[in-house]
mmCIF file of C-alpha atoms in Angstrom:
data_model
loop_
_atom_site.group_PDB
_atom_site.id
_atom_site.type_symbol
_atom_site.label_atom_id
_atom_site.label_comp_id
_atom_site.label_asym_id
_atom_site.label_seq_id
_atom_site.Cartn_x
_atom_site.Cartn_y
_atom_site.Cartn_z
ATOM 1 C CA MET A 15 -7.069 33.806 -39.441
ATOM 2 C CA ARG A 16 -5.866 32.128 -36.602
ATOM 3 C CA GLY A 17 -2.200 32.666 -35.069
ATOM 4 C CA PRO A 18 0.465 29.877 -34.558
ATOM 5 C CA ASN A 19 -0.415 29.897 -30.753
ATOM 6 C CA SER A 20 -4.215 29.693 -31.463
ATOM 7 C CA SER A 21 -6.003 27.345 -28.874
ATOM 8 C CA SER A 22 -6.802 25.671 -32.207
ATOM 9 C CA LEU A 23 -3.610 24.299 -32.127
ATOM 10 C CA THR A 24 -3.455 23.090 -28.348
ATOM 11 C CA PRO A 25 -4.580 19.791 -28.213
ATOM 12 C CA THR A 26 -7.145 18.723 -25.698
ATOM 13 C CA HIS A 27 -5.518 15.175 -24.688
ATOM 14 C CA PHE A 28 -2.425 13.442 -26.185
ATOM 15 C CA ILE A 29 -1.897 9.552 -26.796
ATOM 16 C CA LEU A 30 0.778 8.009 -25.425
ATOM 17 C CA GLY A 31 1.826 5.216 -27.874
ATOM 18 C CA GLY A 32 3.902 2.751 -25.575
ATOM 19 C CA ILE A 33 7.258 1.513 -26.946
ATOM 20 C CA PRO A 34 7.110 1.704 -30.994
ATOM 21 C CA GLY A 35 7.853 -1.365 -32.753
ATOM 22 C CA LEU A 36 7.442 -3.525 -29.442
ATOM 23 C CA GLU A 37 3.675 -3.332 -29.296
ATOM 24 C CA ALA A 38 3.378 -7.131 -29.667
ATOM 25 C CA ALA A 39 5.719 -7.515 -26.777
ATOM 26 C CA HIS A 40 4.174 -5.069 -24.238
ATOM 27 C CA ILE A 41 2.516 -7.495 -22.328
ATOM 28 C CA TRP A 42 6.009 -9.483 -21.967
ATOM 29 C CA ILE A 43 7.506 -6.215 -20.925
ATOM 30 C CA SER A 44 5.112 -5.286 -18.590
ATOM 31 C CA LEU A 45 5.865 -8.193 -16.280
ATOM 32 C CA PRO A 46 9.401 -7.139 -15.169
ATOM 33 C CA LEU A 47 8.268 -3.315 -14.903
ATOM 34 C CA CYS A 48 5.254 -4.606 -12.680
ATOM 35 C CA PHE A 49 7.679 -6.662 -10.479
ATOM 36 C CA MET A 50 10.437 -3.841 -10.256
ATOM 37 C CA TYR A 51 7.308 -1.432 -9.196
ATOM 38 C CA ILE A 52 6.148 -3.875 -6.495
ATOM 39 C CA VAL A 53 9.869 -4.377 -5.042
ATOM 40 C CA ALA A 54 10.471 -0.716 -5.246
ATOM 41 C CA VAL A 55 7.164 0.527 -3.583
ATOM 42 C CA THR A 56 7.523 -2.534 -1.063
ATOM 43 C CA GLY A 57 11.111 -1.987 -0.326
ATOM 44 C CA ASN A 58 11.073 1.572 0.079
ATOM 45 C CA CYS A 59 7.987 1.364 2.424
ATOM 46 C CA GLY A 60 9.858 -1.239 4.104
ATOM 47 C CA LEU A 61 13.075 1.263 4.935
ATOM 48 C CA MET A 62 10.982 3.969 5.863
ATOM 49 C CA TYR A 63 9.022 2.046 8.500
ATOM 50 C CA VAL A 64 12.049 0.668 9.814
ATOM 51 C CA ILE A 65 13.766 4.067 10.068
ATOM 52 C CA SER A 66 10.388 5.751 11.630
ATOM 53 C CA HIS A 67 9.953 2.611 14.329
ATOM 54 C CA GLU A 68 13.593 1.943 15.149
ATOM 55 C CA GLU A 69 15.211 4.790 17.334
ATOM 56 C CA ALA A 70 18.839 3.768 16.799
ATOM 57 C CA LEU A 71 18.031 4.627 13.261
ATOM 58 C CA HIS A 72 16.619 8.347 14.140
ATOM 59 C CA ARG A 73 20.080 10.078 13.019
ATOM 60 C CA PRO A 74 20.813 12.248 10.037
ATOM 61 C CA MET A 75 22.045 9.793 7.466
ATOM 62 C CA TYR A 76 18.801 7.665 7.841
ATOM 63 C CA TYR A 77 16.695 10.440 7.729
ATOM 64 C CA PHE A 78 18.054 11.714 4.327
ATOM 65 C CA LEU A 79 17.881 7.530 3.375
ATOM 66 C CA ALA A 80 14.125 8.124 4.494
ATOM 67 C CA LEU A 81 13.621 11.378 1.912
ATOM 68 C CA LEU A 82 15.433 9.327 -0.881
ATOM 69 C CA SER A 83 12.745 6.449 -0.719
ATOM 70 C CA LEU A 84 9.995 8.764 -0.298
ATOM 71 C CA THR A 85 11.468 10.137 -3.754
ATOM 72 C CA ASP A 86 11.898 6.793 -5.238
ATOM 73 C CA ILE A 87 8.609 5.713 -4.377
ATOM 74 C CA SER A 88 6.757 9.045 -5.367
ATOM 75 C CA GLY A 89 8.941 8.862 -8.888
ATOM 76 C CA CYS A 90 8.063 5.474 -9.944
ATOM 77 C CA THR A 91 4.514 5.938 -8.822
ATOM 78 C CA SER A 92 4.194 9.331 -11.224
ATOM 79 C CA PHE A 93 4.650 6.709 -14.144
ATOM 80 C CA VAL A 94 4.628 2.967 -13.819
ATOM 81 C CA PRO A 95 0.802 2.705 -13.275
ATOM 82 C CA ASN A 96 -0.376 4.705 -15.981
ATOM 83 C CA THR A 97 2.760 2.614 -18.256
ATOM 84 C CA LEU A 98 1.033 -0.275 -16.918
ATOM 85 C CA ARG A 99 -2.702 0.833 -17.979
ATOM 86 C CA ILE A 100 -1.226 1.449 -21.508
ATOM 87 C CA PHE A 101 0.571 -2.380 -21.893
ATOM 88 C CA TRP A 102 -2.756 -3.922 -20.264
ATOM 89 C CA LEU A 103 -6.019 -2.083 -21.169
ATOM 90 C CA SER A 104 -4.513 -0.002 -24.089
ATOM 91 C CA LEU A 105 -5.904 2.824 -22.823
ATOM 92 C CA LYS A 106 -3.386 5.493 -24.084
ATOM 93 C CA THR A 107 -5.402 8.749 -24.101
ATOM 94 C CA ILE A 108 -4.096 10.971 -21.308
ATOM 95 C CA ASP A 109 -5.679 14.563 -20.976
ATOM 96 C CA PHE A 110 -3.490 17.579 -21.775
ATOM 97 C CA ASN A 111 -3.216 19.125 -18.381
ATOM 98 C CA ALA A 112 -2.531 15.616 -16.743
ATOM 99 C CA CYS A 113 0.305 15.081 -19.435
ATOM 100 C CA LEU A 114 1.935 18.264 -18.278
ATOM 101 C CA VAL A 115 1.275 17.385 -14.628
ATOM 102 C CA GLN A 116 2.863 13.879 -15.051
ATOM 103 C CA MET A 117 5.775 15.644 -17.046
ATOM 104 C CA PHE A 118 6.525 18.123 -14.187
ATOM 105 C CA PHE A 119 6.282 15.263 -11.372
ATOM 106 C CA ILE A 120 8.834 13.254 -13.139
ATOM 107 C CA HIS A 121 11.566 15.577 -14.002
ATOM 108 C CA MET A 122 11.161 17.377 -10.381
ATOM 109 C CA LEU A 123 11.380 13.693 -8.769
ATOM 110 C CA THR A 124 14.345 12.989 -10.808
ATOM 111 C CA GLY A 125 16.213 16.311 -9.913
ATOM 112 C CA MET A 126 15.120 15.706 -5.965
ATOM 113 C CA GLU A 127 16.563 12.390 -6.124
ATOM 114 C CA SER A 128 19.769 14.055 -7.516
ATOM 115 C CA GLY A 129 19.989 16.589 -4.805
ATOM 116 C CA VAL A 130 18.958 13.925 -2.008
ATOM 117 C CA LEU A 131 22.060 12.039 -2.925
ATOM 118 C CA MET A 132 24.237 15.077 -2.621
ATOM 119 C CA LEU A 133 22.950 15.798 0.961
ATOM 120 C CA MET A 134 23.894 12.144 1.903
ATOM 121 C CA ALA A 135 27.250 12.783 0.612
ATOM 122 C CA LEU A 136 27.631 15.945 2.593
ATOM 123 C CA ASP A 137 26.284 13.827 5.665
ATOM 124 C CA ARG A 138 29.194 11.457 5.055
ATOM 125 C CA TYR A 139 31.612 14.059 4.721
ATOM 126 C CA VAL A 140 30.574 15.942 7.958
ATOM 127 C CA ALA A 141 30.293 12.408 9.814
ATOM 128 C CA ILE A 142 33.923 11.271 8.870
ATOM 129 C CA CYS A 143 35.882 14.279 8.682
ATOM 130 C CA TYR A 144 33.811 16.012 11.943
ATOM 131 C CA PRO A 145 32.876 13.076 13.777
ATOM 132 C CA LEU A 146 32.677 15.104 16.936
ATOM 133 C CA ARG A 147 30.676 17.932 15.634
ATOM 134 C CA TYR A 148 28.534 15.547 13.753
ATOM 135 C CA SER A 149 24.926 15.840 16.111
ATOM 136 C CA ALA A 150 26.177 20.047 16.463
ATOM 137 C CA ILE A 151 26.135 20.250 12.533
ATOM 138 C CA LEU A 152 23.636 18.228 11.151
ATOM 139 C CA THR A 153 20.507 19.294 13.361
ATOM 140 C CA ASN A 154 17.141 18.619 12.857
ATOM 141 C CA ALA A 155 16.552 22.034 11.711
ATOM 142 C CA THR A 156 19.520 21.777 9.210
ATOM 143 C CA ILE A 157 18.148 18.676 8.060
ATOM 144 C CA THR A 158 14.541 19.898 7.352
ATOM 145 C CA THR A 159 15.916 23.215 5.812
ATOM 146 C CA ALA A 160 18.596 21.165 3.386
ATOM 147 C CA GLY A 161 15.611 18.976 2.450
ATOM 148 C CA LEU A 162 13.083 21.594 1.745
ATOM 149 C CA ALA A 163 15.806 23.770 -0.410
ATOM 150 C CA THR A 164 16.736 20.562 -2.598
ATOM 151 C CA LEU A 165 12.722 20.401 -3.247
ATOM 152 C CA THR A 166 12.471 23.931 -3.746
ATOM 153 C CA ARG A 167 15.158 23.928 -6.258
ATOM 154 C CA SER A 168 13.942 21.208 -8.107
ATOM 155 C CA VAL A 169 10.396 22.545 -8.214
ATOM 156 C CA LEU A 170 11.600 26.096 -9.345
ATOM 157 C CA LEU A 171 13.881 24.687 -12.076
ATOM 158 C CA MET A 172 11.065 22.207 -13.604
ATOM 159 C CA THR A 173 8.065 24.444 -13.431
ATOM 160 C CA PRO A 174 9.260 26.164 -16.771
ATOM 161 C CA PHE A 175 8.804 23.176 -18.440
ATOM 162 C CA ALA A 176 5.066 23.138 -18.117
ATOM 163 C CA PHE A 177 4.747 26.844 -19.700
ATOM 164 C CA LEU A 178 7.633 26.229 -22.200
ATOM 165 C CA ILE A 179 5.304 23.106 -23.436
ATOM 166 C CA LYS A 180 1.955 24.941 -23.422
ATOM 167 C CA ARG A 181 2.902 27.915 -25.059
ATOM 168 C CA LEU A 182 3.686 25.572 -28.746
ATOM 169 C CA PRO A 183 1.523 24.894 -31.282
ATOM 170 C CA TYR A 184 0.650 21.668 -31.983
ATOM 171 C CA CYS A 185 0.036 20.728 -35.501
ATOM 172 C CA ARG A 186 2.300 17.177 -36.272
ATOM 173 C CA GLY A 187 -0.613 15.554 -34.200
ATOM 174 C CA ASN A 188 -1.036 14.023 -30.733
ATOM 175 C CA LEU A 189 0.632 10.902 -30.515
ATOM 176 C CA VAL A 190 3.464 10.481 -28.173
ATOM 177 C CA GLN A 191 5.594 7.656 -28.896
ATOM 178 C CA HIS A 192 6.790 6.966 -25.342
ATOM 179 C CA THR A 193 5.443 5.472 -22.266
ATOM 180 C CA TYR A 194 4.840 8.724 -20.314
ATOM 181 C CA CYS A 195 4.882 12.567 -20.726
ATOM 182 C CA ASP A 196 8.782 13.597 -21.683
ATOM 183 C CA HIS A 197 9.489 17.262 -22.189
ATOM 184 C CA MET A 198 10.992 16.599 -25.585
ATOM 185 C CA SER A 199 8.763 14.043 -26.609
ATOM 186 C CA LEU A 200 6.183 16.503 -26.145
ATOM 187 C CA ALA A 201 8.116 19.233 -27.837
ATOM 188 C CA LYS A 202 9.001 17.525 -30.725
ATOM 189 C CA LEU A 203 5.371 17.336 -31.835
ATOM 190 C CA SER A 204 5.189 20.868 -32.258
ATOM 191 C CA CYS A 205 5.564 22.723 -35.711
ATOM 192 C CA GLY A 206 6.786 25.782 -33.695
ATOM 193 C CA ASN A 207 10.463 26.809 -32.529
ATOM 194 C CA ILE A 208 11.385 24.453 -29.851
ATOM 195 C CA LYS A 209 15.041 25.571 -29.563
ATOM 196 C CA ILE A 210 14.316 27.267 -26.468
ATOM 197 C CA ASN A 211 12.781 23.887 -24.927
ATOM 198 C CA ALA A 212 16.011 22.370 -25.662
ATOM 199 C CA VAL A 213 18.541 24.699 -24.401
ATOM 200 C CA TYR A 214 16.430 25.314 -21.058
ATOM 201 C CA GLY A 215 16.027 21.398 -20.797
ATOM 202 C CA LEU A 216 19.815 21.264 -21.177
ATOM 203 C CA ILE A 217 20.362 24.112 -18.873
ATOM 204 C CA ALA A 218 18.240 22.571 -16.301
ATOM 205 C CA ALA A 219 19.966 19.122 -16.129
ATOM 206 C CA LEU A 220 23.330 20.917 -15.954
ATOM 207 C CA LEU A 221 22.468 23.056 -13.106
ATOM 208 C CA ILE A 222 21.254 20.045 -11.358
ATOM 209 C CA GLY A 223 23.547 16.953 -12.264
ATOM 210 C CA ARG A 224 26.720 19.345 -12.608
ATOM 211 C CA PHE A 225 26.045 20.733 -9.340
ATOM 212 C CA ASP A 226 25.465 17.969 -7.245
ATOM 213 C CA MET A 227 28.003 15.851 -8.927
ATOM 214 C CA PHE A 228 30.648 18.298 -8.381
ATOM 215 C CA PHE A 229 29.885 18.533 -4.470
ATOM 216 C CA ILE A 230 29.586 14.567 -4.301
ATOM 217 C CA SER A 231 33.041 14.542 -6.034
ATOM 218 C CA LEU A 232 34.331 17.385 -3.412
ATOM 219 C CA SER A 233 32.590 15.189 -0.662
ATOM 220 C CA TYR A 234 34.381 11.970 -1.184
ATOM 221 C CA THR A 235 37.745 14.038 -2.406
ATOM 222 C CA MET A 236 37.843 15.223 1.364
ATOM 223 C CA ILE A 237 36.722 12.159 2.627
ATOM 224 C CA VAL A 238 39.508 9.900 1.039
ATOM 225 C CA ARG A 239 42.069 12.591 2.299
ATOM 226 C CA ALA A 240 40.661 12.067 5.947
ATOM 227 C CA VAL A 241 40.652 8.511 5.910
ATOM 228 C CA ILE A 242 43.897 7.812 4.668
ATOM 229 C CA ASN A 243 45.239 9.994 7.304
ATOM 230 C CA LEU A 244 43.328 7.778 9.723
ATOM 231 C CA ALA A 245 46.206 5.765 11.707
ATOM 232 C CA SER A 246 44.746 1.981 11.651
ATOM 233 C CA ALA A 247 43.597 0.115 8.918
ATOM 234 C CA ASP A 248 40.829 -1.450 10.891
ATOM 235 C CA ALA A 249 39.704 2.276 11.235
ATOM 236 C CA ARG A 250 40.195 3.119 7.570
ATOM 237 C CA HIS A 251 38.067 0.048 6.717
ATOM 238 C CA LYS A 252 35.235 1.170 9.299
ATOM 239 C CA ALA A 253 34.920 4.553 7.771
ATOM 240 C CA PHE A 254 34.949 3.357 3.793
ATOM 241 C CA SER A 255 32.074 0.646 4.991
ATOM 242 C CA THR A 256 29.969 3.697 5.948
ATOM 243 C CA CYS A 257 30.140 5.136 2.275
ATOM 244 C CA THR A 258 29.566 1.672 0.061
ATOM 245 C CA SER A 259 25.742 1.748 0.309
ATOM 246 C CA HIS A 260 25.629 5.368 -0.686
ATOM 247 C CA ILE A 261 28.555 4.705 -3.346
ATOM 248 C CA CYS A 262 26.091 1.884 -4.737
ATOM 249 C CA ALA A 263 23.120 4.555 -4.938
ATOM 250 C CA ILE A 264 25.025 7.051 -6.965
ATOM 251 C CA VAL A 265 26.105 4.412 -9.341
ATOM 252 C CA ILE A 266 22.801 3.094 -9.740
ATOM 253 C CA THR A 267 21.380 6.601 -10.115
ATOM 254 C CA TYR A 268 23.617 8.419 -11.998
ATOM 255 C CA ILE A 269 25.094 5.670 -14.678
ATOM 256 C CA PRO A 270 21.567 4.994 -16.235
ATOM 257 C CA ALA A 271 20.838 8.721 -16.028
ATOM 258 C CA PHE A 272 23.987 10.032 -17.975
ATOM 259 C CA PHE A 273 23.571 7.021 -20.486
ATOM 260 C CA ASN A 274 19.876 8.331 -21.053
ATOM 261 C CA PHE A 275 20.853 11.725 -21.382
ATOM 262 C CA PHE A 276 23.786 11.009 -23.948
ATOM 263 C CA THR A 277 21.852 8.441 -25.716
ATOM 264 C CA HIS A 278 18.790 10.754 -26.213
ATOM 265 C CA ARG A 279 20.844 13.902 -27.306
ATOM 266 C CA PHE A 280 23.819 12.352 -29.240
ATOM 267 C CA GLY A 281 22.578 8.842 -30.403
ATOM 268 C CA GLY A 282 20.755 10.416 -33.327
ATOM 269 C CA ARG A 283 19.159 7.679 -35.540
ATOM 270 C CA SER A 284 22.253 5.065 -34.447
ATOM 271 C CA ILE A 285 20.343 3.568 -31.620
ATOM 272 C CA PRO A 286 16.766 2.677 -32.552
ATOM 273 C CA HIS A 287 13.830 4.655 -30.797
ATOM 274 C CA HIS A 288 12.703 1.876 -28.785
ATOM 275 C CA VAL A 289 15.994 1.258 -27.039
ATOM 276 C CA HIS A 290 15.588 5.087 -26.341
ATOM 277 C CA ILE A 291 12.092 4.085 -24.524
ATOM 278 C CA LEU A 292 13.271 1.255 -22.849
ATOM 279 C CA ILE A 293 16.403 2.929 -21.118
ATOM 280 C CA ALA A 294 14.251 6.242 -20.496
ATOM 281 C CA ASN A 295 12.013 3.775 -18.283
ATOM 282 C CA LEU A 296 14.951 2.099 -16.604
ATOM 283 C CA TYR A 297 16.747 5.096 -15.544
ATOM 284 C CA LEU A 298 13.472 5.999 -13.467
ATOM 285 C CA LEU A 299 12.884 2.878 -12.005
ATOM 286 C CA LEU A 300 15.942 1.021 -11.836
ATOM 287 C CA PRO A 301 17.288 3.280 -8.586
ATOM 288 C CA PRO A 302 13.635 2.874 -6.749
ATOM 289 C CA THR A 303 14.251 -0.944 -7.124
ATOM 290 C CA LEU A 304 17.497 -1.422 -6.141
ATOM 291 C CA ASN A 305 18.395 1.174 -3.535
ATOM 292 C CA PRO A 306 16.435 -0.411 -0.756
ATOM 293 C CA VAL A 307 18.030 -4.076 -1.991
ATOM 294 C CA VAL A 308 21.698 -2.057 -1.516
ATOM 295 C CA TYR A 309 20.855 -0.185 1.877
ATOM 296 C CA GLY A 310 19.122 -3.267 3.392
ATOM 297 C CA VAL A 311 21.899 -5.687 2.692
ATOM 298 C CA LYS A 312 24.945 -3.161 3.101
ATOM 299 C CA THR A 313 23.956 -0.983 6.118
ATOM 300 C CA LYS A 314 24.519 -3.027 9.279
ATOM 301 C CA GLN A 315 22.228 -1.030 11.574
ATOM 302 C CA ILE A 316 19.572 -1.149 8.812
ATOM 303 C CA HIS A 317 19.614 -5.038 8.990
ATOM 304 C CA GLU A 318 19.572 -5.267 12.561
ATOM 305 C CA GLY A 319 16.642 -3.045 12.510
ATOM 306 C CA VAL A 320 14.626 -5.173 10.423
ATOM 307 C CA ILE A 321 15.629 -8.409 12.170
ATOM 308 C CA LYS A 322 14.918 -6.586 15.883
ATOM 309 C CA LEU A 323 11.430 -5.215 14.543
ATOM 310 C CA PHE A 324 10.339 -8.773 13.151
ATOM 311 C CA THR A 325 11.599 -10.185 16.342
ATOM 312 C CA LYS A 326 9.302 -7.496 18.218
ATOM 313 C CA GLU A 327 6.435 -8.499 15.766
ATOM 314 C CA LYS A 328 6.755 -12.333 16.601
ATOM 315 C CA ALA A 329 7.087 -12.153 20.450
ATOM 316 C CA THR A 330 3.697 -9.555 20.089
ATOM 317 C CA LEU A 331 2.049 -12.190 18.281
ATOM 318 C CA SER A 332 2.782 -15.199 20.313
ATOM 319 C CA VAL A 333 1.674 -12.984 23.495
ATOM 320 C CA ARG A 334 -1.605 -12.725 21.766
ATOM 321 C CA ASN A 335 -1.872 -16.219 21.104
ATOM 322 C CA LYS A 336 -1.477 -17.379 24.527
#
């Protein structure tokens, strides 16, 4: 007789069911999803292009912003194309190992985004509280080390998810009622003990979310204290204005994430399952879509960089046409 961890209880593939109860509306749901994805990829690629080509933006704040854009592009690309494949072509089958890879990248990049927002808060803290030492503290080596440390933390914390899922016996079928491979959605298909999955998932979320929010809150507490002590109202306004884009990015990222987290764990049966799935998609796609818009509109240097690049391109084309 085969044991509970037998390979016979490990499926070769999963079937992603999309949004249960809204199958007839999949095409209509895919339209805003596709539009948001195009805006996210175009906007973030545009931001990285402007930052890389405009010398005035070769500063720590914009390096972190470029890292955030890269994380956002990678994050939404890890699930949107496959979701659109489900909605448009009804291609719902995904290989077991491919599902684990998708799950890892979605959770890892979500943690990475939170970490980058924390680094951006620390950047604003140094810029406002220690303006004369800004360049000396945030050197290229420091920025690179901070970025790699954030990536390493996210990879190390999210890697166990794949092993926790792989060890489980699956005797409740292989139909995942979701648009992408999510840790707990996969674990709930198992007939084994998934308590460790739930506990570790909560620990990982708290280690990243609580840790990052603590340092973001601490940074802004110190920033507020420093700004209040500035002599002129104009100086206070200028100092706060450098933080508005980052504060908007925090709100855009953390509010949907916390809403998804608490509805998933405490909403129970009071919230329909299709609402859970819609929120889960929204919290992954909303920040990549809105972040480049927020930074493009509210950050004067980026706005000026975009205009300068377009002016250069226009002048180059005029010279070529003569």
